[in-house]
Amino acid sequence: MTQSSIVIIGAGQAGFQAAASLREQHHTGRIVLVGDEAHAPYQRPPLSKAYLFDEETGDVALRTDAFFAQQRIELATGRRAVAIDRAERRVCFDDGWTLEYDHLVLATGACNRLLTVPGADLRNVFYLRTLDDAKALREQLATARSLMVIGAGFVGLELAAGAAKLGMSTTVLDVSDRPMARGLSKTMAGVISREHQKLGMQLRFETRVTRLLGDDDGRVRGVETSDGQILPAELVVIGIGVVPNVELAASCELAIEDGIAVDERLLTSDPQISAIGDVAAHVNPYPHGQRVRLESVQNASDQARCVAARLVGRTSPYEAVPWFWSYQGDLKLQMTGLARTGCEEVVRGELDSAACAVFSFHDGRLACVETLNRPVEHMLARRLLATRATVTARQVADPSFDLKSLLPKPGAGAAVR
Ligand code: FAD
């Protein structure tokens, strides 16, 4: 397969990494990386953090143009794949271009879930996914005095905390009863709420937005909530999650299960097509073999490396330990493993401080570790999960117990990533 022609659709984190790893792993054949955005591959994480608030942080490109030329990666931007002819192994683009492949990698990512209430299309109402979104928002943030964020997910809170740190009056609304309800333990959500409130952020939970109100110029001036209140707003950002970009895969009848369904080698229901990154629904060993779709740089990059290795003949199942970070103002939140409902949550450190950890156990086994401002413990937690070390709630709760002692001794045979 090392001389075959590989086409990658989606030039985000996963698509870029797949192309780069193929060359690192000595694939000599043609590699074409095609994306529908106007930009060469770039990093999304800074877009809700430093890029918005720090004038120095303007460059988010993953590599220079010279890199793609040197690596013989044919990068085509501004082109949208609209159909796949699986029998002929051909991709068709919106401008009539076609590309033939020996193997196709779908890395089409995700796009923002839209808020479908009246007024959501007013001026000064933004979403945040792309570099173009961030550029437009950055301009408004430079002069706005207040910010209203709809959705207390990771991206919304990063943005809100950055604005609050600069002294902007900041409000975050969410329908659920706590921040990051989908991905974070109740205990850690409580700590994060408290710390954000200390910074002056207003958090309103169990609040549904019913309408956005505009002025005569079509600019947003307020947000109406289901309890009938109208909250004044001059700049609104909607961050209510994402949906996977599965249309292309669905149009050629690949199996879809929330995202594009892939097996443990990240192959779709067509053995000539792989799917990776935010769009791929894979069976992850860490939540005990459940199918999940993860939205993280780690997942996008590691899945890309796994597919590249398979395409050069080194097949192995995808089983990287999931991990994620979210930097919200001065809070460095890091997670590893995957939280599930019904977990026992055990605290390590002092919940009253802004440096603590929550270890979640499912059926007595360590499932997930969230750390706040404790990066060394995060790294240790990744190793505990990767080595499947036996950890008990009692050991975690005892601050004098050295969790490092639970790692296999060097040379004991277990892989540590
Ligand atoms: P994407 O980055 O979405 O790339 C997919 C690309 O494919 C897009 O450019 C899309 O336009 C293109 N595409 C789609 N359909 C087609 C088509 N038919 N033809 C051609 N091109 C197509 N993760 C973390 O781990 N930590 C963080 O702190 C963090 N912060 C984030 C902050 C923001 C603002 C955002 C938006 C995300 C953040 N993430 C973070 C998530 C992380 O960036 C994503 O998980 C990662 O970018 C996923 O990479 P991907 O390549 O799968 O998808």
mmCIF file with all atom_site columns, C-alpha atoms and ligand atoms in Angstrom, residues 9-15 34-37 44-45 47-49 79-81 107-110 128-129 155 158 245 248 277-278 295-297 300 324-325, ligand 1:
data_model
loop_
_atom_site.group_PDB
_atom_site.id
_atom_site.type_symbol
_atom_site.label_atom_id
_atom_site.label_alt_id
_atom_site.label_comp_id
_atom_site.label_asym_id
_atom_site.label_entity_id
_atom_site.label_seq_id
_atom_site.pdbx_PDB_ins_code
_atom_site.Cartn_x
_atom_site.Cartn_y
_atom_site.Cartn_z
_atom_site.occupancy
_atom_site.B_iso_or_equiv
_atom_site.pdbx_formal_charge
_atom_site.auth_seq_id
_atom_site.auth_comp_id
_atom_site.auth_asym_id
_atom_site.auth_atom_id
_atom_site.pdbx_PDB_model_num
ATOM   1  C CA  . ILE A 1 9   ? -11.208 14.813 2.706  1.00 0.00 ? 9   ILE A CA  1
ATOM   2  C CA  . GLY A 1 10  ? -11.148 17.495 5.423  1.00 0.00 ? 10  GLY A CA  1
ATOM   3  C CA  . ALA A 1 11  ? -7.993  19.529 6.061  1.00 0.00 ? 11  ALA A CA  1
ATOM   4  C CA  . GLY A 1 12  ? -8.454  19.979 9.821  1.00 0.00 ? 12  GLY A CA  1
ATOM   5  C CA  . GLN A 1 13  ? -6.445  18.484 12.678 1.00 0.00 ? 13  GLN A CA  1
ATOM   6  C CA  . ALA A 1 14  ? -7.184  14.869 11.731 1.00 0.00 ? 14  ALA A CA  1
ATOM   7  C CA  . GLY A 1 15  ? -6.761  15.254 7.963  1.00 0.00 ? 15  GLY A CA  1
ATOM   8  C CA  . VAL A 1 34  ? -8.597  18.534 0.363  1.00 0.00 ? 34  VAL A CA  1
ATOM   9  C CA  . GLY A 1 35  ? -10.530 20.971 2.554  1.00 0.00 ? 35  GLY A CA  1
ATOM   10 C CA  . ASP A 1 36  ? -13.449 23.279 1.946  1.00 0.00 ? 36  ASP A CA  1
ATOM   11 C CA  . GLU A 1 37  ? -12.134 26.149 4.088  1.00 0.00 ? 37  GLU A CA  1
ATOM   12 C CA  . ARG A 1 44  ? -8.784  25.276 16.548 1.00 0.00 ? 44  ARG A CA  1
ATOM   13 C CA  . PRO A 1 45  ? -8.009  25.272 20.324 1.00 0.00 ? 45  PRO A CA  1
ATOM   14 C CA  . LEU A 1 47  ? -9.562  30.202 18.666 1.00 0.00 ? 47  LEU A CA  1
ATOM   15 C CA  . SER A 1 48  ? -11.547 30.295 21.926 1.00 0.00 ? 48  SER A CA  1
ATOM   16 C CA  . LYS A 1 49  ? -8.536  31.273 24.041 1.00 0.00 ? 49  LYS A CA  1
ATOM   17 C CA  . ARG A 1 79  ? -12.972 22.713 -2.453 1.00 0.00 ? 79  ARG A CA  1
ATOM   18 C CA  . ARG A 1 80  ? -15.948 20.797 -1.102 1.00 0.00 ? 80  ARG A CA  1
ATOM   19 C CA  . ALA A 1 81  ? -16.387 17.077 -1.754 1.00 0.00 ? 81  ALA A CA  1
ATOM   20 C CA  . ALA A 1 107 ? -11.859 13.621 8.184  1.00 0.00 ? 107 ALA A CA  1
ATOM   21 C CA  . THR A 1 108 ? -14.778 15.975 7.704  1.00 0.00 ? 108 THR A CA  1
ATOM   22 C CA  . GLY A 1 109 ? -15.076 16.960 11.378 1.00 0.00 ? 109 GLY A CA  1
ATOM   23 C CA  . ALA A 1 110 ? -18.118 18.635 12.825 1.00 0.00 ? 110 ALA A CA  1
ATOM   24 C CA  . LEU A 1 128 ? -17.215 29.837 16.963 1.00 0.00 ? 128 LEU A CA  1
ATOM   25 C CA  . ARG A 1 129 ? -15.774 26.954 14.986 1.00 0.00 ? 129 ARG A CA  1
ATOM   26 C CA  . VAL A 1 155 ? -15.756 26.406 24.091 1.00 0.00 ? 155 VAL A CA  1
ATOM   27 C CA  . GLU A 1 158 ? -13.198 29.292 27.573 1.00 0.00 ? 158 GLU A CA  1
ATOM   28 C CA  . ASN A 1 245 ? -20.380 16.301 9.122  1.00 0.00 ? 245 ASN A CA  1
ATOM   29 C CA  . LEU A 1 248 ? -20.881 13.002 2.321  1.00 0.00 ? 248 LEU A CA  1
ATOM   30 C CA  . GLY A 1 277 ? -11.480 12.605 14.158 1.00 0.00 ? 277 GLY A CA  1
ATOM   31 C CA  . ASP A 1 278 ? -14.641 14.390 15.281 1.00 0.00 ? 278 ASP A CA  1
ATOM   32 C CA  . GLU A 1 295 ? -14.183 15.846 19.921 1.00 0.00 ? 295 GLU A CA  1
ATOM   33 C CA  . SER A 1 296 ? -10.559 16.425 20.887 1.00 0.00 ? 296 SER A CA  1
ATOM   34 C CA  . VAL A 1 297 ? -7.165  17.127 19.380 1.00 0.00 ? 297 VAL A CA  1
ATOM   35 C CA  . ALA A 1 300 ? -8.085  13.452 15.928 1.00 0.00 ? 300 ALA A CA  1
ATOM   36 C CA  . PHE A 1 324 ? -8.603  16.481 26.693 1.00 0.00 ? 324 PHE A CA  1
ATOM   37 C CA  . TRP A 1 325 ? -7.802  19.927 28.031 1.00 0.00 ? 325 TRP A CA  1
HETATM 38 P P1  . FAD B 2 .   ? -12.194 19.642 12.017 1.00 0.00 ? 1   FAD B P1  1
HETATM 39 O O1  . FAD B 2 .   ? -11.121 20.371 12.744 1.00 0.00 ? 1   FAD B O1  1
HETATM 40 O O2  . FAD B 2 .   ? -13.597 20.120 12.151 1.00 0.00 ? 1   FAD B O2  1
HETATM 41 O O3  . FAD B 2 .   ? -11.798 19.587 10.468 1.00 0.00 ? 1   FAD B O3  1
HETATM 42 C C1  . FAD B 2 .   ? -12.654 19.081 9.488  1.00 0.00 ? 1   FAD B C1  1
HETATM 43 C C2  . FAD B 2 .   ? -12.482 19.903 8.230  1.00 0.00 ? 1   FAD B C2  1
HETATM 44 O O4  . FAD B 2 .   ? -13.155 19.255 7.163  1.00 0.00 ? 1   FAD B O4  1
HETATM 45 C C3  . FAD B 2 .   ? -13.098 21.282 8.344  1.00 0.00 ? 1   FAD B C3  1
HETATM 46 O O5  . FAD B 2 .   ? -12.192 22.252 7.856  1.00 0.00 ? 1   FAD B O5  1
HETATM 47 C C4  . FAD B 2 .   ? -14.325 21.186 7.447  1.00 0.00 ? 1   FAD B C4  1
HETATM 48 O O6  . FAD B 2 .   ? -14.695 22.439 6.911  1.00 0.00 ? 1   FAD B O6  1
HETATM 49 C C5  . FAD B 2 .   ? -13.834 20.221 6.386  1.00 0.00 ? 1   FAD B C5  1
HETATM 50 N N1  . FAD B 2 .   ? -14.884 19.566 5.609  1.00 0.00 ? 1   FAD B N1  1
HETATM 51 C C6  . FAD B 2 .   ? -16.070 19.097 6.059  1.00 0.00 ? 1   FAD B C6  1
HETATM 52 N N2  . FAD B 2 .   ? -16.784 18.553 5.056  1.00 0.00 ? 1   FAD B N2  1
HETATM 53 C C7  . FAD B 2 .   ? -16.039 18.679 3.938  1.00 0.00 ? 1   FAD B C7  1
HETATM 54 C C8  . FAD B 2 .   ? -16.238 18.311 2.564  1.00 0.00 ? 1   FAD B C8  1
HETATM 55 N N3  . FAD B 2 .   ? -17.342 17.696 2.152  1.00 0.00 ? 1   FAD B N3  1
HETATM 56 N N4  . FAD B 2 .   ? -15.247 18.605 1.664  1.00 0.00 ? 1   FAD B N4  1
HETATM 57 C C9  . FAD B 2 .   ? -14.111 19.224 2.073  1.00 0.00 ? 1   FAD B C9  1
HETATM 58 N N5  . FAD B 2 .   ? -13.868 19.594 3.356  1.00 0.00 ? 1   FAD B N5  1
HETATM 59 C C10 . FAD B 2 .   ? -14.820 19.322 4.285  1.00 0.00 ? 1   FAD B C10 1
HETATM 60 N N6  . FAD B 2 .   ? -9.910  20.140 21.581 1.00 0.00 ? 1   FAD B N6  1
HETATM 61 C C11 . FAD B 2 .   ? -9.043  19.919 22.589 1.00 0.00 ? 1   FAD B C11 1
HETATM 62 O O7  . FAD B 2 .   ? -8.590  18.772 22.748 1.00 0.00 ? 1   FAD B O7  1
HETATM 63 N N7  . FAD B 2 .   ? -8.682  20.915 23.455 1.00 0.00 ? 1   FAD B N7  1
HETATM 64 C C12 . FAD B 2 .   ? -9.149  22.193 23.302 1.00 0.00 ? 1   FAD B C12 1
HETATM 65 O O8  . FAD B 2 .   ? -8.802  23.074 24.094 1.00 0.00 ? 1   FAD B O8  1
HETATM 66 C C13 . FAD B 2 .   ? -10.029 22.467 22.231 1.00 0.00 ? 1   FAD B C13 1
HETATM 67 N N8  . FAD B 2 .   ? -10.472 23.721 22.008 1.00 0.00 ? 1   FAD B N8  1
HETATM 68 C C14 . FAD B 2 .   ? -11.296 23.962 20.932 1.00 0.00 ? 1   FAD B C14 1
HETATM 69 C C15 . FAD B 2 .   ? -11.703 25.275 20.684 1.00 0.00 ? 1   FAD B C15 1
HETATM 70 C C16 . FAD B 2 .   ? -12.546 25.549 19.602 1.00 0.00 ? 1   FAD B C16 1
HETATM 71 C C17 . FAD B 2 .   ? -12.976 26.971 19.336 1.00 0.00 ? 1   FAD B C17 1
HETATM 72 C C18 . FAD B 2 .   ? -12.985 24.495 18.765 1.00 0.00 ? 1   FAD B C18 1
HETATM 73 C C19 . FAD B 2 .   ? -13.903 24.790 17.613 1.00 0.00 ? 1   FAD B C19 1
HETATM 74 C C20 . FAD B 2 .   ? -12.578 23.200 19.003 1.00 0.00 ? 1   FAD B C20 1
HETATM 75 C C21 . FAD B 2 .   ? -11.718 22.919 20.081 1.00 0.00 ? 1   FAD B C21 1
HETATM 76 N N9  . FAD B 2 .   ? -11.268 21.628 20.350 1.00 0.00 ? 1   FAD B N9  1
HETATM 77 C C22 . FAD B 2 .   ? -10.397 21.385 21.385 1.00 0.00 ? 1   FAD B C22 1
HETATM 78 C C23 . FAD B 2 .   ? -11.728 20.483 19.531 1.00 0.00 ? 1   FAD B C23 1
HETATM 79 C C24 . FAD B 2 .   ? -10.717 20.165 18.444 1.00 0.00 ? 1   FAD B C24 1
HETATM 80 O O9  . FAD B 2 .   ? -10.255 21.323 17.828 1.00 0.00 ? 1   FAD B O9  1
HETATM 81 C C25 . FAD B 2 .   ? -11.384 19.220 17.451 1.00 0.00 ? 1   FAD B C25 1
HETATM 82 O O10 . FAD B 2 .   ? -11.702 18.034 18.140 1.00 0.00 ? 1   FAD B O10 1
HETATM 83 C C26 . FAD B 2 .   ? -10.483 18.915 16.267 1.00 0.00 ? 1   FAD B C26 1
HETATM 84 O O11 . FAD B 2 .   ? -10.201 20.089 15.557 1.00 0.00 ? 1   FAD B O11 1
HETATM 85 C C27 . FAD B 2 .   ? -11.139 17.896 15.354 1.00 0.00 ? 1   FAD B C27 1
HETATM 86 O O12 . FAD B 2 .   ? -10.392 17.761 14.195 1.00 0.00 ? 1   FAD B O12 1
HETATM 87 P P2  . FAD B 2 .   ? -11.038 17.140 12.865 1.00 0.00 ? 1   FAD B P2  1
HETATM 88 O O13 . FAD B 2 .   ? -9.973  17.216 11.849 1.00 0.00 ? 1   FAD B O13 1
HETATM 89 O O14 . FAD B 2 .   ? -11.685 15.856 13.162 1.00 0.00 ? 1   FAD B O14 1
HETATM 90 O O15 . FAD B 2 .   ? -12.236 18.124 12.482 1.00 0.00 ? 1   FAD B O15 1
#
